Amino acid sequence: MQVDDDAPPPSWRQRPKPIGFELAYRLDGDVLEIDSTRKVDRVRLSAVEQVRFFYAPSNVTSKSYRTQLRLTDGKSITFGNLSWRSLTDIDRDDARYHAFVTALSAAIARANPKARFVAGKPFPLWLALTVVGGLSLVMLTWFTLRAFQTEATTAGFLGILLGAASFWQVWPMVKLNRPSELSCGEVPDALVPGGKQS
C-alpha cells in the first residue's frame, strides 16, 4: 500500500455545544493537536493510557457516540460524532468521524503499545444503569397489570406506552455500553459509527 505524503493529516472538527467555539483535532505524527480557536494544545500520544468508546444519547438525539482519551496525568479528552451548527441544528459526518478515530487509535497503539482500549461505560456505572432500568421496567409492568385488573384501561394503556418508551431508551444504553476490553488499537464499529458495517 502506498502512502500519499501530500495527503493532509487526519483531522476532525466539532462544536460540542450549541454555544461556544469549534474544536479542531489534528494528528501530527505522534502528537494530537487540539485547536480551540483561542489556543492550541499539543498532546503526546505516548501519554494516552486509555481509550474508551461509548454511547452517549442526549435529550436531542439518540445518535451520539463519544471517544475519550485518558492521559497519564489524570486529564481526559472527550469528543463525539455530532457537531452543533446552531441552537437547533446538529451535523453528522459519521464516515469522517470513523476515519479520524481509526487513524487516531492506530497512532496511539504505535506510540504506546501498553495503552488500554475499552468499550462501554465503567462496570459500576453500567451495572447501576442496568439495575435501575430493569427495576423501572418491572415497576411499570406491575402498574400496567394492576391498572388492567382494576379496569382502569386508560391507565393500563398509558403504562404500556411508558414501558415501551422506557425500553426503547434504556435498552440501547445497556446493550451498547456493556463494558468490554478491546485489543490495542481496535475500533468497535458499534460505538464508532461510519465504518463499513454501519
C-alpha atoms as a printed R data frame, in Angstrom:
    type eleno elety resid chain resno       x      y      z
1   ATOM     1    CA   MET     A     1   0.000  0.000  0.000
2   ATOM     2    CA   GLN     A     2   1.395  3.373 -0.993
3   ATOM     3    CA   VAL     A     3   1.320  6.264  1.441
4   ATOM     4    CA   ASP     A     4   0.455  9.650 -0.002
5   ATOM     5    CA   ASP     A     5   2.920 12.090  1.575
6   ATOM     6    CA   ASP     A     6   0.927 15.049  0.212
7   ATOM     7    CA   ALA     A     7  -2.318 13.956  1.867
8   ATOM     8    CA   PRO     A     8  -3.398 16.182  4.773
9   ATOM     9    CA   PRO     A     9  -3.076 14.602  8.236
10  ATOM    10    CA   PRO     A    10  -6.250 13.008  9.654
11  ATOM    11    CA   SER     A    11  -8.435 15.599 11.374
12  ATOM    12    CA   TRP     A    12 -11.852 16.116 12.962
13  ATOM    13    CA   ARG     A    13 -13.797 19.280 13.717
14  ATOM    14    CA   GLN     A    14 -16.569 19.509 16.276
15  ATOM    15    CA   ARG     A    15 -18.627 22.122 18.061
16  ATOM    16    CA   PRO     A    16 -19.578 20.100 21.171
17  ATOM    17    CA   LYS     A    17 -22.108 22.651 22.478
18  ATOM    18    CA   PRO     A    18 -24.724 24.833 20.747
19  ATOM    19    CA   ILE     A    19 -22.937 27.935 22.017
20  ATOM    20    CA   GLY     A    20 -19.173 28.001 22.029
21  ATOM    21    CA   PHE     A    21 -16.071 27.534 19.942
22  ATOM    22    CA   GLU     A    22 -15.463 24.811 17.417
23  ATOM    23    CA   LEU     A    23 -12.672 22.397 18.341
24  ATOM    24    CA   ALA     A    24 -10.324 21.079 15.685
25  ATOM    25    CA   TYR     A    25  -8.394 17.852 16.271
26  ATOM    26    CA   ARG     A    26  -5.451 17.021 14.025
27  ATOM    27    CA   LEU     A    27  -2.881 14.250 14.079
28  ATOM    28    CA   ASP     A    28   0.681 15.459 13.695
29  ATOM    29    CA   GLY     A    29   2.873 12.354 13.842
30  ATOM    30    CA   ASP     A    30   2.787 11.119 17.444
31  ATOM    31    CA   VAL     A    31   1.010 14.266 18.675
32  ATOM    32    CA   LEU     A    32  -2.684 15.186 18.803
33  ATOM    33    CA   GLU     A    33  -3.158 18.888 18.170
34  ATOM    34    CA   ILE     A    34  -6.316 20.440 19.637
35  ATOM    35    CA   ASP     A    35  -7.197 23.901 18.348
36  ATOM    36    CA   SER     A    36  -9.936 25.667 20.320
37  ATOM    37    CA   THR     A    37  -9.573 28.935 18.359
38  ATOM    38    CA   ARG     A    38  -8.271 30.694 21.491
39  ATOM    39    CA   LYS     A    39  -5.318 28.328 21.984
40  ATOM    40    CA   VAL     A    40  -3.676 25.231 20.560
41  ATOM    41    CA   ASP     A    41  -2.801 22.284 22.829
42  ATOM    42    CA   ARG     A    42  -0.435 19.531 21.771
43  ATOM    43    CA   VAL     A    43  -0.854 16.142 23.453
44  ATOM    44    CA   ARG     A    44   1.769 13.428 23.034
45  ATOM    45    CA   LEU     A    45   0.026 10.172 22.120
46  ATOM    46    CA   SER     A    46   2.505  8.214 24.241
47  ATOM    47    CA   ALA     A    47   0.805  9.879 27.256
48  ATOM    48    CA   VAL     A    48  -2.562  8.259 26.429
49  ATOM    49    CA   GLU     A    49  -3.069  5.363 28.847
50  ATOM    50    CA   GLN     A    50  -6.670  4.506 27.977
51  ATOM    51    CA   VAL     A    51  -9.046  4.944 25.048
52  ATOM    52    CA   ARG     A    52 -12.757  4.459 25.803
53  ATOM    53    CA   PHE     A    53 -15.591  4.306 23.271
54  ATOM    54    CA   PHE     A    54 -19.172  4.718 24.498
55  ATOM    55    CA   TYR     A    55 -22.746  5.507 23.538
56  ATOM    56    CA   ALA     A    56 -23.984  8.843 24.920
57  ATOM    57    CA   PRO     A    57 -27.573  9.694 23.892
58  ATOM    58    CA   SER     A    58 -28.927 13.096 24.863
59  ATOM    59    CA   ASN     A    59 -32.294 14.818 25.081
60  ATOM    60    CA   VAL     A    60 -31.828 15.993 21.493
61  ATOM    61    CA   THR     A    61 -30.630 12.843 19.729
62  ATOM    62    CA   SER     A    62 -30.114  9.122 20.224
63  ATOM    63    CA   LYS     A    63 -27.269  9.010 17.660
64  ATOM    64    CA   SER     A    64 -24.500 10.370 19.887
65  ATOM    65    CA   TYR     A    65 -21.251  8.437 20.370
66  ATOM    66    CA   ARG     A    66 -18.056  9.534 22.090
67  ATOM    67    CA   THR     A    67 -14.376  8.713 22.268
68  ATOM    68    CA   GLN     A    68 -12.470  9.504 25.465
69  ATOM    69    CA   LEU     A    69  -8.694  9.584 25.888
70  ATOM    70    CA   ARG     A    70  -7.376  9.323 29.445
71  ATOM    71    CA   LEU     A    71  -3.863 10.651 29.933
72  ATOM    72    CA   THR     A    72  -1.201  9.568 32.402
73  ATOM    73    CA   ASP     A    73  -1.558 12.879 34.299
74  ATOM    74    CA   GLY     A    74  -5.234 12.110 35.031
75  ATOM    75    CA   LYS     A    75  -6.671 14.537 32.462
76  ATOM    76    CA   SER     A    76  -9.044 13.360 29.776
77  ATOM    77    CA   ILE     A    77 -10.035 14.461 26.278
78  ATOM    78    CA   THR     A    78 -13.521 13.606 25.029
79  ATOM    79    CA   PHE     A    79 -15.016 14.253 21.613
80  ATOM    80    CA   GLY     A    80 -18.001 12.888 19.720
81  ATOM    81    CA   ASN     A    81 -19.517 12.293 16.332
82  ATOM    82    CA   LEU     A    82 -22.016 15.178 16.492
83  ATOM    83    CA   SER     A    83 -21.365 18.861 15.965
84  ATOM    84    CA   TRP     A    84 -23.764 21.720 16.638
85  ATOM    85    CA   ARG     A    85 -24.313 24.090 13.705
86  ATOM    86    CA   SER     A    86 -26.768 26.276 15.603
87  ATOM    87    CA   LEU     A    87 -29.112 26.127 18.594
88  ATOM    88    CA   THR     A    88 -31.406 23.770 16.679
89  ATOM    89    CA   ASP     A    89 -29.265 22.051 14.047
90  ATOM    90    CA   ILE     A    90 -26.806 19.164 14.521
91  ATOM    91    CA   ASP     A    91 -24.331 17.976 11.909
92  ATOM    92    CA   ARG     A    92 -23.306 14.310 11.498
93  ATOM    93    CA   ASP     A    93 -20.408 13.080  9.400
94  ATOM    94    CA   ASP     A    94 -20.017  9.536 10.692
95  ATOM    95    CA   ALA     A    95 -17.707  8.336  7.908
96  ATOM    96    CA   ARG     A    96 -15.197 11.106  8.582
97  ATOM    97    CA   TYR     A    97 -15.502 10.614 12.350
98  ATOM    98    CA   HIS     A    98 -14.813  6.889 11.971
99  ATOM    99    CA   ALA     A    99 -11.812  7.561  9.718
100 ATOM   100    CA   PHE     A   100 -10.326 10.011 12.230
101 ATOM   101    CA   VAL     A   101 -10.904  7.764 15.265
102 ATOM   102    CA   THR     A   102  -9.395  4.803 13.374
103 ATOM   103    CA   ALA     A   103  -6.284  6.806 12.439
104 ATOM   104    CA   LEU     A   104  -6.001  8.205 15.986
105 ATOM   105    CA   SER     A   105  -6.348  4.745 17.565
106 ATOM   106    CA   ALA     A   106  -3.664  3.299 15.285
107 ATOM   107    CA   ALA     A   107  -1.337  6.209 16.133
108 ATOM   108    CA   ILE     A   108  -1.943  5.727 19.881
109 ATOM   109    CA   ALA     A   109  -1.251  1.988 19.587
110 ATOM   110    CA   ARG     A   110   2.063  2.770 17.858
111 ATOM   111    CA   ALA     A   111   3.041  5.478 20.363
112 ATOM   112    CA   ASN     A   112   2.039  3.476 23.451
113 ATOM   113    CA   PRO     A   113   1.530 -0.271 22.865
114 ATOM   114    CA   LYS     A   114   0.527 -0.594 26.553
115 ATOM   115    CA   ALA     A   115  -2.491  1.714 26.138
116 ATOM   116    CA   ARG     A   116  -5.784  0.106 27.154
117 ATOM   117    CA   PHE     A   117  -8.664  0.162 24.683
118 ATOM   118    CA   VAL     A   118 -12.105 -0.367 26.237
119 ATOM   119    CA   ALA     A   119 -15.710 -0.234 25.087
120 ATOM   120    CA   GLY     A   120 -18.723  0.899 27.082
121 ATOM   121    CA   LYS     A   121 -19.078  2.541 30.458
122 ATOM   122    CA   PRO     A   122 -17.092  1.597 33.578
123 ATOM   123    CA   PHE     A   123 -18.639 -1.537 35.136
124 ATOM   124    CA   PRO     A   124 -20.146  0.154 38.274
125 ATOM   125    CA   LEU     A   125 -21.921  2.781 36.140
126 ATOM   126    CA   TRP     A   126 -23.144  0.189 33.646
127 ATOM   127    CA   LEU     A   127 -24.385 -2.088 36.447
128 ATOM   128    CA   ALA     A   128 -26.223  0.801 38.135
129 ATOM   129    CA   LEU     A   129 -27.883  1.741 34.816
130 ATOM   130    CA   THR     A   130 -28.878 -1.891 34.207
131 ATOM   131    CA   VAL     A   131 -30.353 -2.341 37.703
132 ATOM   132    CA   VAL     A   132 -32.235  0.982 37.718
133 ATOM   133    CA   GLY     A   133 -33.510  0.439 34.167
134 ATOM   134    CA   GLY     A   134 -34.640 -3.104 34.989
135 ATOM   135    CA   LEU     A   135 -36.392 -2.024 38.199
136 ATOM   136    CA   SER     A   136 -38.219  0.810 36.441
137 ATOM   137    CA   LEU     A   137 -39.488 -1.617 33.775
138 ATOM   138    CA   VAL     A   138 -40.635 -4.064 36.480
139 ATOM   139    CA   MET     A   139 -42.493 -1.242 38.265
140 ATOM   140    CA   LEU     A   140 -44.153 -0.113 35.028
141 ATOM   141    CA   THR     A   141 -45.185 -3.699 34.276
142 ATOM   142    CA   TRP     A   142 -46.713 -4.062 37.765
143 ATOM   143    CA   PHE     A   143 -48.505 -0.695 37.390
144 ATOM   144    CA   THR     A   144 -49.909 -1.756 33.997
145 ATOM   145    CA   LEU     A   145 -51.142 -5.139 35.242
146 ATOM   146    CA   ARG     A   146 -52.790 -3.550 38.296
147 ATOM   147    CA   ALA     A   147 -54.450 -0.948 36.066
148 ATOM   148    CA   PHE     A   148 -55.995 -3.622 33.849
149 ATOM   149    CA   GLN     A   149 -57.027 -5.712 36.904
150 ATOM   150    CA   THR     A   150 -58.921 -2.729 38.324
151 ATOM   151    CA   GLU     A   151 -60.438 -1.993 34.879
152 ATOM   152    CA   ALA     A   152 -58.541  1.283 34.550
153 ATOM   153    CA   THR     A   153 -57.822  0.589 30.889
154 ATOM   154    CA   THR     A   154 -56.662  4.129 30.072
155 ATOM   155    CA   ALA     A   155 -54.012  3.918 32.796
156 ATOM   156    CA   GLY     A   156 -53.126  0.423 31.591
157 ATOM   157    CA   PHE     A   157 -52.539  1.577 28.025
158 ATOM   158    CA   LEU     A   158 -50.554  4.527 29.369
159 ATOM   159    CA   GLY     A   159 -48.396  2.034 31.285
160 ATOM   160    CA   ILE     A   160 -47.797  0.037 28.084
161 ATOM   161    CA   LEU     A   161 -46.828  3.225 26.252
162 ATOM   162    CA   LEU     A   162 -44.457  4.333 29.027
163 ATOM   163    CA   GLY     A   163 -42.944  0.841 29.269
164 ATOM   164    CA   ALA     A   164 -42.289  0.700 25.518
165 ATOM   165    CA   ALA     A   165 -40.747  4.186 25.529
166 ATOM   166    CA   SER     A   166 -38.558  3.322 28.531
167 ATOM   167    CA   PHE     A   167 -37.370  0.081 26.943
168 ATOM   168    CA   TRP     A   168 -36.621  1.937 23.678
169 ATOM   169    CA   GLN     A   169 -34.483  4.452 25.604
170 ATOM   170    CA   VAL     A   170 -32.778  2.153 28.124
171 ATOM   171    CA   TRP     A   171 -32.034 -0.995 26.119
172 ATOM   172    CA   PRO     A   172 -29.538  0.603 23.671
173 ATOM   173    CA   MET     A   173 -27.683  2.225 26.603
174 ATOM   174    CA   VAL     A   174 -27.423 -1.128 28.393
175 ATOM   175    CA   LYS     A   175 -26.544 -3.112 25.271
176 ATOM   176    CA   LEU     A   176 -24.048 -0.722 23.661
177 ATOM   177    CA   ASN     A   177 -22.357  0.417 26.885
178 ATOM   178    CA   ARG     A   178 -21.682 -3.080 28.238
179 ATOM   179    CA   PRO     A   179 -18.055 -2.939 29.413
180 ATOM   180    CA   SER     A   180 -15.542 -4.932 27.377
181 ATOM   181    CA   GLU     A   181 -11.813 -4.991 26.724
182 ATOM   182    CA   LEU     A   182 -10.559 -4.392 23.194
183 ATOM   183    CA   SER     A   183  -7.276 -5.241 21.597
184 ATOM   184    CA   CYS     A   184  -4.750 -2.391 21.345
185 ATOM   185    CA   GLY     A   185  -5.809 -0.090 18.501
186 ATOM   186    CA   GLU     A   186  -9.194 -1.777 17.963
187 ATOM   187    CA   VAL     A   187 -12.117  0.471 16.983
188 ATOM   188    CA   PRO     A   188 -15.596 -1.042 17.600
189 ATOM   189    CA   ASP     A   189 -17.996 -0.231 14.753
190 ATOM   190    CA   ALA     A   190 -20.978 -0.422 17.137
191 ATOM   191    CA   LEU     A   191 -19.601  2.547 19.135
192 ATOM   192    CA   VAL     A   192 -17.824  4.458 16.353
193 ATOM   193    CA   PRO     A   193 -20.402  4.909 13.580
194 ATOM   194    CA   GLY     A   194 -19.373  5.384  9.973
195 ATOM   195    CA   GLY     A   195 -17.490  2.141  9.388
196 ATOM   196    CA   LYS     A   196 -18.273 -0.229  6.548
197 ATOM   197    CA   GLN     A   197 -20.759 -2.183  8.676
198 ATOM   198    CA   SER     A   198 -22.623  0.960  9.864
